[in-house]
Tab-separated table of C-alpha atoms in Angstrom:
chain	number	residue	atom	x	y	z
A	1	UNK	CA	-15.564	0.878	-11.134
A	2	UNK	CA	-17.737	4.041	-10.639
A	3	UNK	CA	-21.529	4.414	-10.817
A	4	UNK	CA	-23.533	7.242	-9.593
A	5	UNK	CA	-27.139	5.849	-8.355
A	6	UNK	CA	-30.097	5.923	-10.678
A	7	UNK	CA	-32.402	7.203	-8.176
A	8	UNK	CA	-30.765	10.732	-7.461
A	9	UNK	CA	-32.940	13.576	-6.194
A	10	UNK	CA	-32.364	16.586	-8.667
A	11	UNK	CA	-34.383	18.778	-6.747
A	12	UNK	CA	-31.534	18.817	-3.472
A	13	UNK	CA	-29.842	22.396	-3.844
A	14	UNK	CA	-26.793	22.473	-5.359
A	15	UNK	CA	-24.096	22.635	-2.039
A	16	UNK	CA	-21.954	25.423	-4.359
A	17	UNK	CA	-24.709	27.903	-4.646
A	18	UNK	CA	-25.589	28.543	-0.962
A	19	UNK	CA	-23.649	30.608	0.263
A	20	UNK	CA	-23.021	34.459	-0.445
A	21	UNK	CA	-19.342	36.009	-0.725
A	22	UNK	CA	-19.969	37.453	2.905
A	23	UNK	CA	-20.940	34.133	4.748
A	24	UNK	CA	-17.436	32.820	2.459
A	25	UNK	CA	-15.518	35.851	4.069
A	26	UNK	CA	-16.692	35.366	7.262
A	27	UNK	CA	-14.799	32.134	7.443
A	28	UNK	CA	-11.356	31.577	9.319
A	29	UNK	CA	-9.924	28.629	7.613
A	30	UNK	CA	-7.221	29.387	5.310
A	31	UNK	CA	-8.539	29.400	1.687
A	32	UNK	CA	-10.774	33.102	2.738
A	33	UNK	CA	-8.085	34.555	5.325
A	34	UNK	CA	-4.793	34.258	3.197
A	35	UNK	CA	-4.741	36.872	1.076
A	36	UNK	CA	-6.670	40.725	1.484
A	37	UNK	CA	-11.154	40.676	1.473
A	38	UNK	CA	-10.279	41.915	-2.037
A	39	UNK	CA	-9.060	39.051	-3.546
A	40	UNK	CA	-11.269	36.232	-4.950
A	41	UNK	CA	-9.614	33.381	-3.255
A	42	UNK	CA	-9.527	29.932	-6.117
A	43	UNK	CA	-6.370	28.179	-4.812
A	44	UNK	CA	-6.142	26.038	-1.904
A	45	UNK	CA	-8.318	22.807	-1.533
A	46	UNK	CA	-11.331	23.972	0.320
A	47	UNK	CA	-14.759	24.405	-1.471
A	48	UNK	CA	-17.025	27.215	-1.006
A	49	UNK	CA	-20.054	24.807	0.701
A	50	UNK	CA	-22.185	24.360	3.670
A	51	UNK	CA	-21.255	21.348	5.830
A	52	UNK	CA	-23.869	18.680	4.662
A	53	UNK	CA	-26.716	17.663	6.464
A	54	UNK	CA	-26.043	14.603	8.027
A	55	UNK	CA	-22.241	15.398	8.666
A	56	UNK	CA	-23.342	18.500	10.826
A	57	UNK	CA	-25.904	16.152	12.482
A	58	UNK	CA	-23.199	13.681	13.704
A	59	UNK	CA	-21.304	16.253	15.169
A	60	UNK	CA	-24.023	18.039	17.049
A	61	UNK	CA	-25.139	14.454	18.296
A	62	UNK	CA	-21.534	14.155	19.668
A	63	UNK	CA	-21.116	17.951	20.874
A	64	UNK	CA	-24.448	17.085	22.807
A	65	UNK	CA	-23.626	14.054	24.349
A	66	UNK	CA	-19.583	15.319	25.363
A	67	UNK	CA	-19.115	12.541	22.996
A	68	UNK	CA	-15.649	13.667	22.821
A	69	UNK	CA	-13.144	11.362	23.754
A	70	UNK	CA	-10.534	8.971	22.424
A	71	UNK	CA	-11.184	6.918	18.817
A	72	UNK	CA	-12.619	3.541	19.062
A	73	UNK	CA	-13.550	0.896	16.586
A	74	UNK	CA	-13.982	0.228	12.925
A	75	UNK	CA	-17.292	2.008	12.039
A	76	UNK	CA	-14.815	4.767	9.685
A	77	UNK	CA	-13.864	1.510	7.934
A	78	UNK	CA	-17.129	-0.144	7.212
A	79	UNK	CA	-18.666	3.065	6.045
A	80	UNK	CA	-15.794	3.500	3.576
A	81	UNK	CA	-16.460	-0.176	2.572
A	82	UNK	CA	-20.244	0.152	1.904
A	83	UNK	CA	-19.354	3.293	-0.123
A	84	UNK	CA	-16.671	1.669	-2.482
A	85	UNK	CA	-18.816	-1.095	-2.653
A	86	UNK	CA	-21.988	0.765	-3.926
A	87	UNK	CA	-19.884	3.665	-5.821
A	88	UNK	CA	-16.724	1.637	-7.187
A	89	UNK	CA	-17.714	-1.966	-7.019
A	90	UNK	CA	-15.152	-2.795	-4.925
A	91	UNK	CA	-16.696	-5.959	-3.415
A	92	UNK	CA	-12.714	-7.110	-1.897
A	93	UNK	CA	-12.595	-4.503	0.351
A	94	UNK	CA	-12.131	-5.623	4.036
A	95	UNK	CA	-12.179	-3.143	7.347
A	96	UNK	CA	-9.870	-5.416	8.736
A	97	UNK	CA	-7.095	-4.181	6.123
A	98	UNK	CA	-7.171	-0.848	7.546
A	99	UNK	CA	-5.844	1.490	10.211
A	100	UNK	CA	-6.943	5.228	10.769
A	101	UNK	CA	-4.109	7.868	10.465
A	102	UNK	CA	-4.340	11.310	10.710
A	103	UNK	CA	-4.622	12.384	7.675
A	104	UNK	CA	-4.191	11.322	3.800
A	105	UNK	CA	-0.458	12.873	3.708
A	106	UNK	CA	0.347	11.577	7.576
A	107	UNK	CA	-0.218	8.106	6.073
A	108	UNK	CA	1.485	8.325	3.304
A	109	UNK	CA	4.411	9.214	5.569
A	110	UNK	CA	4.111	6.389	7.990
A	111	UNK	CA	3.289	3.436	4.913
A	112	UNK	CA	6.632	4.950	4.051
A	113	UNK	CA	8.307	4.372	7.096
A	114	UNK	CA	6.689	0.680	6.705
A	115	UNK	CA	8.453	-0.603	3.170
A	116	UNK	CA	11.177	1.944	2.569
A	117	UNK	CA	14.276	3.062	5.213
A	118	UNK	CA	15.757	6.504	5.219
A	119	UNK	CA	17.621	7.467	1.801
A	120	UNK	CA	15.087	5.106	-0.294
A	121	UNK	CA	13.428	6.237	-3.580
A	122	UNK	CA	9.870	7.674	-4.083
A	123	UNK	CA	8.810	8.197	-7.502
A	124	UNK	CA	6.194	10.952	-8.240
A	125	UNK	CA	4.852	11.884	-11.352
A	126	UNK	CA	4.755	15.736	-11.817
A	127	UNK	CA	3.199	18.057	-12.355
A	128	UNK	CA	2.174	16.757	-8.542
A	129	UNK	CA	0.312	17.640	-5.281
A	130	UNK	CA	3.716	19.410	-3.638
A	131	UNK	CA	3.174	17.739	-0.590
A	132	UNK	CA	4.498	14.990	-2.180
A	133	UNK	CA	7.833	16.282	-2.512
A	134	UNK	CA	7.739	17.977	1.230
A	135	UNK	CA	6.508	15.280	2.892
A	136	UNK	CA	8.934	12.833	1.223
A	137	UNK	CA	11.939	15.076	1.724
A	138	UNK	CA	11.269	15.633	5.350
A	139	UNK	CA	10.944	11.830	5.708
A	140	UNK	CA	14.868	11.264	4.470
A	141	UNK	CA	13.700	9.446	1.283
A	142	UNK	CA	15.046	10.620	-2.319
A	143	UNK	CA	12.279	12.270	-4.743
A	144	UNK	CA	12.821	10.512	-8.396
A	145	UNK	CA	10.508	12.369	-11.119
A	146	UNK	CA	8.746	10.313	-13.911
A	147	UNK	CA	6.452	13.318	-15.533
A	148	UNK	CA	3.173	13.124	-16.883
A	149	UNK	CA	3.267	12.796	-20.837
A	150	UNK	CA	2.046	15.769	-22.685
A	151	UNK	CA	-1.523	14.787	-22.732
A	152	UNK	CA	-1.398	14.994	-18.907
A	153	UNK	CA	-1.498	11.020	-18.603
A	154	UNK	CA	0.819	8.296	-17.029
A	155	UNK	CA	4.097	7.620	-19.349
A	156	UNK	CA	4.932	3.784	-19.005
A	157	UNK	CA	8.076	4.528	-20.689
A	158	UNK	CA	9.617	7.615	-18.195
A	159	UNK	CA	7.904	5.502	-15.476
A	160	UNK	CA	10.436	2.657	-16.733
A	161	UNK	CA	13.199	5.089	-16.901
A	162	UNK	CA	12.290	5.954	-13.377
A	163	UNK	CA	12.257	2.978	-11.713
A	164	UNK	CA	15.822	2.004	-13.607
A	165	UNK	CA	17.376	5.445	-11.867
A	166	UNK	CA	16.038	4.325	-9.088
A	167	UNK	CA	17.844	1.011	-8.774
A	168	UNK	CA	21.108	2.669	-8.729
A	169	UNK	CA	20.572	5.249	-5.630
A	170	UNK	CA	18.215	3.316	-3.600
A	171	UNK	CA	17.571	-0.373	-1.527
A	172	UNK	CA	14.156	0.159	-2.056
A	173	UNK	CA	11.415	1.958	-4.255
A	174	UNK	CA	7.915	3.049	-3.891
A	175	UNK	CA	5.449	4.904	-6.483
A	176	UNK	CA	3.465	7.517	-4.918
A	177	UNK	CA	0.347	7.536	-7.014
A	178	UNK	CA	-2.360	10.188	-6.699
A	179	UNK	CA	-5.271	8.596	-8.336
A	180	UNK	CA	-7.315	10.724	-9.177
A	181	UNK	CA	-4.903	13.151	-10.597
A	182	UNK	CA	-3.873	16.679	-8.868
A	183	UNK	CA	-3.679	18.858	-10.132
A	184	UNK	CA	-4.511	17.740	-13.596
A	185	UNK	CA	-7.993	15.785	-12.658
A	186	UNK	CA	-6.733	13.015	-14.624
A	187	UNK	CA	-8.408	9.854	-13.593
A	188	UNK	CA	-6.346	7.082	-14.516
A	189	UNK	CA	-8.058	4.059	-16.683
A	190	UNK	CA	-7.626	0.223	-15.656
A	191	UNK	CA	-5.557	-0.657	-18.246
A	192	UNK	CA	-3.082	2.158	-17.277
A	193	UNK	CA	-3.267	1.112	-13.848
A	194	UNK	CA	-2.708	-2.416	-14.727
A	195	UNK	CA	0.176	-1.372	-17.076
A	196	UNK	CA	1.217	0.327	-13.698
A	197	UNK	CA	1.200	-2.529	-11.408
A	198	UNK	CA	2.661	-4.710	-14.212
A	199	UNK	CA	5.799	-2.584	-14.538
A	200	UNK	CA	6.245	-1.726	-10.301
A	201	UNK	CA	6.370	-5.411	-10.169
A	202	UNK	CA	9.063	-5.932	-12.908
A	203	UNK	CA	11.068	-3.523	-10.790
A	204	UNK	CA	10.372	-4.569	-7.365
A	205	UNK	CA	8.400	-1.434	-6.524
A	206	UNK	CA	5.845	-0.889	-4.066
A	207	UNK	CA	3.337	1.394	-4.568
A	208	UNK	CA	0.964	3.888	-2.312
A	209	UNK	CA	-1.861	4.967	-3.826
A	210	UNK	CA	-3.442	8.688	-2.958
A	211	UNK	CA	-7.194	8.282	-3.134
A	212	UNK	CA	-8.295	10.965	-1.655
A	213	UNK	CA	-10.302	12.336	-4.376
A	214	UNK	CA	-11.749	9.541	-5.149
A	215	UNK	CA	-15.183	10.248	-4.412
A	216	UNK	CA	-14.725	13.303	-7.371
A	217	UNK	CA	-15.182	11.564	-10.169
A	218	UNK	CA	-17.390	13.446	-12.557
A	219	UNK	CA	-19.404	11.925	-15.799
A	220	UNK	CA	-17.471	10.708	-18.335
A	221	UNK	CA	-14.940	9.117	-16.437
A	222	UNK	CA	-14.656	5.709	-13.556
A	223	UNK	CA	-12.421	5.538	-10.804
A	224	UNK	CA	-11.256	2.114	-10.388
A	225	UNK	CA	-9.223	1.845	-6.639
A	226	UNK	CA	-5.513	0.513	-7.501
A	227	UNK	CA	-5.995	-2.488	-4.708
A	228	UNK	CA	-8.283	-4.013	-7.384
A	229	UNK	CA	-5.935	-4.458	-9.771
A	230	UNK	CA	-3.927	-7.577	-10.443
A	231	UNK	CA	-0.611	-7.170	-8.991
A	232	UNK	CA	-1.583	-4.971	-6.700
A	233	UNK	CA	-1.598	-7.192	-3.527
A	234	UNK	CA	1.466	-5.540	-1.680
A	235	UNK	CA	0.211	-2.148	-1.944
A	236	UNK	CA	-1.187	0.479	-0.224
A	237	UNK	CA	-4.064	3.263	-0.719
A	238	UNK	CA	-5.227	6.062	1.648
A	239	UNK	CA	-8.658	6.843	2.086
A	240	UNK	CA	-10.863	9.977	3.537
A	241	UNK	CA	-13.726	12.348	2.960
A	242	UNK	CA	-12.150	15.447	3.495
A	243	UNK	CA	-12.161	16.528	0.144
A	244	UNK	CA	-15.326	15.480	-1.135
A	245	UNK	CA	-17.138	16.928	2.144
A	246	UNK	CA	-15.010	19.477	2.639
A	247	UNK	CA	-13.690	17.811	6.069
A	248	UNK	CA	-9.910	19.045	6.229
A	249	UNK	CA	-10.041	20.726	9.370
A	250	UNK	CA	-11.777	17.272	10.833
A	251	UNK	CA	-8.477	14.867	10.751
A	252	UNK	CA	-8.856	11.466	10.003
A	253	UNK	CA	-7.532	8.915	7.200
A	254	UNK	CA	-7.525	5.502	6.314
A	255	UNK	CA	-4.389	3.315	5.570
A	256	UNK	CA	-5.931	0.503	3.440
A	257	UNK	CA	-3.501	-2.538	2.883
A	258	UNK	CA	-3.541	-4.870	-0.393
A	259	UNK	CA	-3.839	-8.616	1.070
A	260	UNK	CA	0.232	-8.713	0.624
A	261	UNK	CA	0.628	-5.748	2.801
A	262	UNK	CA	-1.258	-6.733	6.174
A	263	UNK	CA	2.150	-8.039	7.703
A	264	UNK	CA	3.634	-4.673	7.554
A	265	UNK	CA	0.393	-2.799	8.122
A	266	UNK	CA	0.273	-4.998	11.679
A	267	UNK	CA	3.515	-2.906	12.371
A	268	UNK	CA	1.971	0.173	12.222
A	269	UNK	CA	2.900	1.743	15.432
A	270	UNK	CA	0.431	1.895	18.134
A	271	UNK	CA	0.604	5.527	18.769
A	272	UNK	CA	-0.321	6.606	14.659
A	273	UNK	CA	-3.853	5.921	16.137
A	274	UNK	CA	-3.722	8.513	18.539
A	275	UNK	CA	-3.157	11.176	16.017
A	276	UNK	CA	-6.504	11.187	14.268
A	277	UNK	CA	-9.808	13.069	15.742
A	278	UNK	CA	-12.665	11.066	17.194
A	279	UNK	CA	-15.068	13.913	16.195
A	280	UNK	CA	-13.092	13.849	13.088
A	281	UNK	CA	-13.714	10.380	12.182
A	282	UNK	CA	-17.358	10.558	13.150
A	283	UNK	CA	-17.880	13.596	10.620
A	284	UNK	CA	-16.084	11.255	8.235
A	285	UNK	CA	-18.142	8.307	8.632
A	286	UNK	CA	-21.208	10.589	8.366
A	287	UNK	CA	-20.375	11.622	5.201
A	288	UNK	CA	-19.445	8.122	3.878
A	289	UNK	CA	-22.670	6.592	5.018
A	290	UNK	CA	-25.051	9.257	4.815
A	291	UNK	CA	-23.979	11.877	2.757
A	292	UNK	CA	-24.239	10.537	-0.463
A	293	UNK	CA	-27.463	12.679	-1.918
A	294	UNK	CA	-25.276	15.831	-0.574
A	295	UNK	CA	-22.504	14.288	-2.781
A	296	UNK	CA	-24.595	13.534	-5.643
A	297	UNK	CA	-25.668	17.158	-5.425
A	298	UNK	CA	-22.173	18.831	-5.154
A	299	UNK	CA	-21.178	16.337	-8.526
A	300	UNK	CA	-23.851	18.101	-10.669
A	301	UNK	CA	-22.263	21.340	-9.383
A	302	UNK	CA	-19.049	20.333	-10.294
A	303	UNK	CA	-20.251	19.203	-13.458
A	304	UNK	CA	-21.673	22.562	-14.375
A	305	UNK	CA	-18.973	24.727	-12.955
A	306	UNK	CA	-16.323	22.661	-15.014
A	307	UNK	CA	-18.431	22.863	-18.308
A	308	UNK	CA	-18.938	26.805	-17.647
A	309	UNK	CA	-14.788	27.144	-16.751
A	310	UNK	CA	-14.018	25.920	-19.854
A	311	UNK	CA	-16.769	27.868	-21.806
A	312	UNK	CA	-14.706	31.083	-19.716
A	313	UNK	CA	-11.499	30.222	-20.904
A	314	UNK	CA	-12.528	29.820	-24.182
A	315	UNK	CA	-14.171	32.569	-24.902
A	316	UNK	CA	-12.309	34.536	-22.256
A	317	UNK	CA	-8.362	33.759	-22.155
A	318	UNK	CA	-7.967	32.062	-26.120
A	319	UNK	CA	-4.193	31.866	-25.895
A	320	UNK	CA	-4.815	29.610	-22.898
A	321	UNK	CA	-5.484	25.952	-22.631
A	322	UNK	CA	-7.864	24.211	-19.802
A	323	UNK	CA	-6.988	20.639	-19.196
A	324	UNK	CA	-10.505	18.960	-19.006
A	325	UNK	CA	-10.812	17.895	-15.607
A	326	UNK	CA	-12.024	14.057	-15.596
A	327	UNK	CA	-12.471	13.983	-11.011
A	328	UNK	CA	-11.525	16.685	-8.508
A	329	UNK	CA	-12.592	20.524	-8.440
A	330	UNK	CA	-9.030	21.498	-9.100
A	331	UNK	CA	-8.307	22.681	-13.234
A	332	UNK	CA	-5.125	22.912	-14.792
A	333	UNK	CA	-4.876	26.008	-17.028
A	334	UNK	CA	-1.793	26.688	-19.606
A	335	UNK	CA	-0.389	30.106	-19.479
A	336	UNK	CA	2.747	29.736	-20.838
A	337	UNK	CA	1.981	31.875	-23.576
A	338	UNK	CA	2.070	34.879	-21.281
A	339	UNK	CA	5.930	33.818	-21.326
A	340	UNK	CA	6.062	35.156	-17.866
A	341	UNK	CA	7.595	31.310	-16.189
A	342	UNK	CA	10.868	30.173	-16.025
A	343	UNK	CA	12.072	25.903	-15.132
A	344	UNK	CA	13.305	25.974	-11.505
A	345	UNK	CA	14.456	23.035	-9.364
A	346	UNK	CA	11.193	21.113	-7.766
A	347	UNK	CA	13.281	19.290	-5.038
A	348	UNK	CA	12.326	22.437	-2.523
A	349	UNK	CA	9.081	23.087	-2.706
A	350	UNK	CA	7.482	26.652	-2.401
A	351	UNK	CA	5.756	28.111	0.178
A	352	UNK	CA	2.019	30.074	-0.711
A	353	UNK	CA	4.300	33.606	-0.612
A	354	UNK	CA	6.766	32.374	-3.162
A	355	UNK	CA	3.726	31.951	-5.922
A	356	UNK	CA	5.464	32.797	-9.658
A	357	UNK	CA	5.168	33.616	-13.067
A	358	UNK	CA	1.471	33.813	-13.970
A	359	UNK	CA	-0.391	33.380	-10.739
A	360	UNK	CA	1.383	36.339	-9.188
A	361	UNK	CA	0.318	38.500	-12.522
A	362	UNK	CA	-3.039	37.731	-11.409
A	363	UNK	CA	-2.951	37.811	-7.875
A	364	UNK	CA	-1.336	41.674	-8.513
A	365	UNK	CA	-3.682	42.858	-11.300
A	366	UNK	CA	-6.679	40.882	-11.629
A	367	UNK	CA	-7.025	39.753	-7.100
A	368	UNK	CA	-7.448	36.506	-8.016
A	369	UNK	CA	-5.431	33.925	-6.189
A	370	UNK	CA	-4.533	30.752	-7.957
A	371	UNK	CA	-2.047	27.935	-7.125
A	372	UNK	CA	0.970	28.319	-8.994
A	373	UNK	CA	2.017	25.456	-11.404
A	374	UNK	CA	5.870	25.843	-10.103
A	375	UNK	CA	5.359	24.407	-7.105
A	376	UNK	CA	3.617	21.059	-8.668
A	377	UNK	CA	7.278	20.031	-10.197
A	378	UNK	CA	8.504	19.721	-13.110
A	379	UNK	CA	6.204	20.439	-16.096
A	380	UNK	CA	4.424	23.140	-13.732
A	381	UNK	CA	5.890	26.352	-14.763
A	382	UNK	CA	3.749	28.582	-16.446
A	383	UNK	CA	0.833	26.626	-15.662
A	384	UNK	CA	-2.207	27.674	-12.702
A	385	UNK	CA	-4.508	25.609	-10.929
A	386	UNK	CA	-7.760	26.716	-10.512
A	387	UNK	CA	-10.570	25.739	-7.147
A	388	UNK	CA	-13.401	26.163	-9.664
A	389	UNK	CA	-15.637	24.764	-6.649
A	390	UNK	CA	-17.549	27.708	-5.948
A	391	UNK	CA	-20.287	29.678	-6.961
A	392	UNK	CA	-20.836	30.177	-10.447
A	393	UNK	CA	-21.123	34.027	-9.740
A	394	UNK	CA	-17.427	33.998	-8.189
A	395	UNK	CA	-16.251	31.923	-11.038
A	396	UNK	CA	-17.390	34.282	-13.556
A	397	UNK	CA	-16.118	37.469	-11.930
A	398	UNK	CA	-12.632	35.584	-11.614
A	399	UNK	CA	-12.487	34.743	-14.879
A	400	UNK	CA	-13.805	38.230	-15.824
A	401	UNK	CA	-11.060	39.809	-13.583
A	402	UNK	CA	-7.786	37.309	-15.003
A	403	UNK	CA	-9.053	38.587	-19.278
A	404	UNK	CA	-8.686	42.049	-17.789
A	405	UNK	CA	-5.352	41.625	-16.408
A	406	UNK	CA	-3.989	40.134	-19.729
A	407	UNK	CA	-6.049	42.010	-22.362
A	408	UNK	CA	-3.195	44.987	-21.947
A	409	UNK	CA	-0.563	43.107	-21.661
A	410	UNK	CA	2.356	43.117	-24.924
A	411	UNK	CA	3.855	39.808	-26.188
A	412	UNK	CA	7.670	39.757	-25.400
């Protein structure tokens, strides 16, 4: 379950409203440097927020003490263990069943190497996070798609067909699950996850659950850790503070094994533990330990922005359809009425310069950078993904520009 504390302090300032656009443009990370200065970037998953004070304080302490050596200990895992118990009711989490990995995607690759071999199959549920395709392919595994249903939720019959198909092309199969789902913001229910676990077990499929967005479940939905589901005992999950506390540049994540996957985890090569940054681990630990009030303020701000974005789309982009995000700070916008999209193969994942369809229109004509839906696999063409983790002023300006860009278009 997801629980919000009853003693939240509403006076904590919304992190999304603390930075000016000039301060944001002074940043040197990807979001604000990829495009020219006249572009509003609402694409890659960076938030327009300052660093949470407890995280900043822990980093300053480390720098002042020269504590910049090699990682050690299980403080990160214990911090997640406490957070998971408090927020999600995950009482069975054991810090000893974890390993530190460089980041979530590298942790996914390492998990695949533990339980599959070259040429084995990995099922994904598109539209889905583009690195699922790229990293799986680069690890020499076959991608098999089981697209989401028209409602943006997992489709069990499609999954069944994908599992059956995988049996014909591979000795072993893994389902790579996004929980919550990116880009739709869907939060899988306990019933849905139970159905996934039952189906996976019947086909001998192992599950790896990417739960990086778990702390970002918004009011109206509840996050269920996959490893709490009966039948998921041989699964893996990946967790990190990077998305919820904006720590992508401070590399550290946790690979969590179900009780029947511990022997697999114990085969993880020792050198994997050298990839994470010690300073990154300190930051992620501080986030889970002491960054909860900041997170609560962020979630209130994201809830406000979610409603604002839905209202703006309804008012200014009436031909489009916004899928209501239950989690993350990413919204999936259906722009197919523009008829700018084409269906393209999904095995090769485009890089950012290959923006197509509606995203290209909004970049060229509105000077708003969005993530192009075609990069997210089957069902993504004609959509864009909007990162709404920004100020309300920037969000309003972006939608104003988008509306102006499409207002003069003739219907093909």
